PDB file of C-alpha atoms in Angstrom:
ATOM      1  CA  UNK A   1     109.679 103.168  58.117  1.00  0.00           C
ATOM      2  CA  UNK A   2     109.015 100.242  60.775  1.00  0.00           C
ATOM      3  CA  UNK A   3     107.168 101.305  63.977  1.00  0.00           C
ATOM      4  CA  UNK A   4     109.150  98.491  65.774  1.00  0.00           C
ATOM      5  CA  UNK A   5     111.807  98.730  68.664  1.00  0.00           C
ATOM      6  CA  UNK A   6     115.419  98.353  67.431  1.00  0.00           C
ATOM      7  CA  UNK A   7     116.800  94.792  68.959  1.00  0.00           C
ATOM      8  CA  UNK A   8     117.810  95.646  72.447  1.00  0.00           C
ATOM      9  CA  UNK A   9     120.999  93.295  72.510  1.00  0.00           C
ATOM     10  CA  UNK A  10     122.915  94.538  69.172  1.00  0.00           C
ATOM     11  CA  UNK A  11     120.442  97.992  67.961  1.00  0.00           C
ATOM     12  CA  UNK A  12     119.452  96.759  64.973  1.00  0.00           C
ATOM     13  CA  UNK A  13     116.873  98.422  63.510  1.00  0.00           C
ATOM     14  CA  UNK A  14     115.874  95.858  61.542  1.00  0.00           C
ATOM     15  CA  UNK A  15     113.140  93.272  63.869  1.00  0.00           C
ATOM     16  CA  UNK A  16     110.449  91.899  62.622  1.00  0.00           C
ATOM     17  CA  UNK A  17     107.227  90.379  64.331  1.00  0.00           C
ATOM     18  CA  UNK A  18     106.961  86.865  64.785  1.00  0.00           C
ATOM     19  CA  UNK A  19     103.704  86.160  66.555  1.00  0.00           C
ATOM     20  CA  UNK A  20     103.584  87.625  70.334  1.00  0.00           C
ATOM     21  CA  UNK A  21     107.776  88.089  69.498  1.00  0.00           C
ATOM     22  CA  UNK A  22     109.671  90.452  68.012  1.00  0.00           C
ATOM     23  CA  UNK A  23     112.772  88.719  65.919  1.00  0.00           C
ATOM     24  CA  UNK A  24     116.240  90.349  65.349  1.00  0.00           C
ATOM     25  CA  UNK A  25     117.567  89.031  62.326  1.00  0.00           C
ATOM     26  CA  UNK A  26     121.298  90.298  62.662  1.00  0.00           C
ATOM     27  CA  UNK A  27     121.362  88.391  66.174  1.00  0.00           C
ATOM     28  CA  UNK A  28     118.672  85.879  66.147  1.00  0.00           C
ATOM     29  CA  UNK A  29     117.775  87.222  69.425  1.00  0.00           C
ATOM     30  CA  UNK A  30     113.508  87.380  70.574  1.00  0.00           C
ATOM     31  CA  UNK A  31     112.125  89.101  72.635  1.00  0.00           C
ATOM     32  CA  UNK A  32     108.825  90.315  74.107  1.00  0.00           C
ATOM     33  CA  UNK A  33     108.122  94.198  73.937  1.00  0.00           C
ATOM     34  CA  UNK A  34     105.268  94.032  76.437  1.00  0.00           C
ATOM     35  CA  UNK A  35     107.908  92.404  79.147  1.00  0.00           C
ATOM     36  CA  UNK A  36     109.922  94.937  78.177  1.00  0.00           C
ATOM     37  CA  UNK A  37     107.987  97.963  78.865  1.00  0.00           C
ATOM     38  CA  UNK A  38     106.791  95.708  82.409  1.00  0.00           C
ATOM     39  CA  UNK A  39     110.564  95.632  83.395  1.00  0.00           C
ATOM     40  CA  UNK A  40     111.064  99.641  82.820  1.00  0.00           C
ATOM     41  CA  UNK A  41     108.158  99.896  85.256  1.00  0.00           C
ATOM     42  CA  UNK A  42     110.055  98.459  88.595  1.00  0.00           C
ATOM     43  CA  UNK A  43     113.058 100.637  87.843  1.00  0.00           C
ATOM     44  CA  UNK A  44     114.112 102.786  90.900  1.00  0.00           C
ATOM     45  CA  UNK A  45     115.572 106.350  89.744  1.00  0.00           C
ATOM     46  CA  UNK A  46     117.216 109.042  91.837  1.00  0.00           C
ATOM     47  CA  UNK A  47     115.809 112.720  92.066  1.00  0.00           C
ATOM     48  CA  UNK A  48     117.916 113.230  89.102  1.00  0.00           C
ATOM     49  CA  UNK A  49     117.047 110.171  87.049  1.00  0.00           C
ATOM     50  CA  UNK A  50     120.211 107.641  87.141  1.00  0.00           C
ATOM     51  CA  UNK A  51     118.814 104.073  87.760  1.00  0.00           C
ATOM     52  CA  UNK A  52     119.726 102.703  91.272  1.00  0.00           C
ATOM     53  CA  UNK A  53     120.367  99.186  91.992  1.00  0.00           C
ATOM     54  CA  UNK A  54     121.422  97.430  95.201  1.00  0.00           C
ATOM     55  CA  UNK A  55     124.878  98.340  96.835  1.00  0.00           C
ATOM     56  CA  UNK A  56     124.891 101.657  95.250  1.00  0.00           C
ATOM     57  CA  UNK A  57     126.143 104.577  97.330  1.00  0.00           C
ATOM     58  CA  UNK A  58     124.175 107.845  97.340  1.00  0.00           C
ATOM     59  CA  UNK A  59     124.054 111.176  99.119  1.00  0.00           C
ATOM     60  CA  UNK A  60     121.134 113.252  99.993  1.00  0.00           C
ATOM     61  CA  UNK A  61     119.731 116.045  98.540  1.00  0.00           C
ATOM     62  CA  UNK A  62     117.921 116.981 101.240  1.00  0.00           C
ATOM     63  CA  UNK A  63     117.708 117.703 105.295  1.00  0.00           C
ATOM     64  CA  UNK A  64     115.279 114.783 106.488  1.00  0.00           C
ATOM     65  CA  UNK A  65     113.667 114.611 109.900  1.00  0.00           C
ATOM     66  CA  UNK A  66     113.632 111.154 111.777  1.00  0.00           C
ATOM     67  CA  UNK A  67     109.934 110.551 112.594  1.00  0.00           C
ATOM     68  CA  UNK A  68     110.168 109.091 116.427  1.00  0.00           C
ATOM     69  CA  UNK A  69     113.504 111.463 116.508  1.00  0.00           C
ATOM     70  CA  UNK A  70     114.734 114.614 117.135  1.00  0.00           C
ATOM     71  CA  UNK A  71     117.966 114.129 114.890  1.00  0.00           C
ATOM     72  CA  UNK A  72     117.862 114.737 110.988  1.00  0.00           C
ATOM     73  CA  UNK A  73     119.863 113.435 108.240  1.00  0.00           C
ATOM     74  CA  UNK A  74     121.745 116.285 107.046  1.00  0.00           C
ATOM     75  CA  UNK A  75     122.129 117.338 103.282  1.00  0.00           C
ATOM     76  CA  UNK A  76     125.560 115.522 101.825  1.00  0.00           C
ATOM     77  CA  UNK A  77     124.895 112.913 103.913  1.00  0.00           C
ATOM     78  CA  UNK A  78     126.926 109.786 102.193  1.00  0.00           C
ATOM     79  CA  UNK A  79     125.183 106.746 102.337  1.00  0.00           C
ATOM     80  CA  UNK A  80     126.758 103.156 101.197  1.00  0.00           C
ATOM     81  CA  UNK A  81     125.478  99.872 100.495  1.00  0.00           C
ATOM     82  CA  UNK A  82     121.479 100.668  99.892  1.00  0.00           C
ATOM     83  CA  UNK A  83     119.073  97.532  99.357  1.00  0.00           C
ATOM     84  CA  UNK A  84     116.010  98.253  96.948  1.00  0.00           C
ATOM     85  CA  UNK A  85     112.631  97.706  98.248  1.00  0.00           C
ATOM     86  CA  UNK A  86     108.926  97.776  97.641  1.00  0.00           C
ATOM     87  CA  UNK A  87     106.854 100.455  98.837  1.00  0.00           C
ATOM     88  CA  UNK A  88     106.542 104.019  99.658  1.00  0.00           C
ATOM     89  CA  UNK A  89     110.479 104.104 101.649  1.00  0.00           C
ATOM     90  CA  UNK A  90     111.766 101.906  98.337  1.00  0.00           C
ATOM     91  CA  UNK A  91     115.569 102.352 100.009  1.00  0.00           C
ATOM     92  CA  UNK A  92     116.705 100.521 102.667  1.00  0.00           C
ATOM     93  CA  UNK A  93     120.244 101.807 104.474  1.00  0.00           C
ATOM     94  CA  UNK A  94     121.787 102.715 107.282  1.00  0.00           C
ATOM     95  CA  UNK A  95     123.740 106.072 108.267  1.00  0.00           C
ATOM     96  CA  UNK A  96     126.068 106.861 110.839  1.00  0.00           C
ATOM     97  CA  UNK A  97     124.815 108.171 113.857  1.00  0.00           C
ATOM     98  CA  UNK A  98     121.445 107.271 113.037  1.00  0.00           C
ATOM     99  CA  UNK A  99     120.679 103.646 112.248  1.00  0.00           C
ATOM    100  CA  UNK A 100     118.841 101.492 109.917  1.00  0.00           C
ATOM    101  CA  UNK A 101     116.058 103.267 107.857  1.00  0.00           C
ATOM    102  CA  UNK A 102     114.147 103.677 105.248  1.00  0.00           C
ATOM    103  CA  UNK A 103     114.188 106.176 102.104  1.00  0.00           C
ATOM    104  CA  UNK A 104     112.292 107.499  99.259  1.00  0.00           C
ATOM    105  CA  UNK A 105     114.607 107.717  95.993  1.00  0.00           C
ATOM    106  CA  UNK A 106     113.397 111.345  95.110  1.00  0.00           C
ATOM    107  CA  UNK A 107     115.672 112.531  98.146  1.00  0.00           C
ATOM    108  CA  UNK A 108     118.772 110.778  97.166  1.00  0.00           C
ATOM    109  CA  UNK A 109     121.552 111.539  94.214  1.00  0.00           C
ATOM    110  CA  UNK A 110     123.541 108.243  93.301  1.00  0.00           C
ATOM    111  CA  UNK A 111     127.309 109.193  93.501  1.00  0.00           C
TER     112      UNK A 111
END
């Protein structure tokens, strides 16, 4: 059968290549399959692999130390509102008690 990605608006399995495009012919709908594969790539997953997006809440998997701090974010720690970033910290938040920080997504399970 066809190599080709089923149409990711209605699933059919039935596109067809059209130049640079790939054509649904159920839907009419084109798209490009390298833009696709460039859009998985900025995708921001949580140590268990749900997809986070901004204003997500999440709670943490893990006890973190503050660097500059004695505190530490504690394991169940609820967080609310997060804002996606760039970089190595790609969360930005801010907890209770603590203050505006930064994150990395592996410590972090989206509730």
């Amino acid at each position: 059968m066809s190599d080709l990605p089923p149409c990711p608006k209605c699933a059919s399995p039935y596109a067809y290549e059209d130049g640079a495009l790939l054509v649904c012919p159920e839907c009419a709908h084109e798209w490009n399959p390298n833009a696709a594969e460039a859009a998985d790539e900025n995708v921001v997953r949580d140590a268990v692999g749900n997809i986070l997006q901004d204003g997500d809440a999440v709670t943490v998997i893990k006890d973190l130390k503050v660097k500059g701090s004695s505190s530490v974010v504690k394991v169940g720690t609820k967080v609310k509102s997060i804002r996606l970033v760039d970089g190595d910290h790609d969360i930005d938040c801010k907890i209770d008690g603590i203050g505006s920080m930064g994150l990395k997504s592996k410590f972090v399970k989206k509730i």
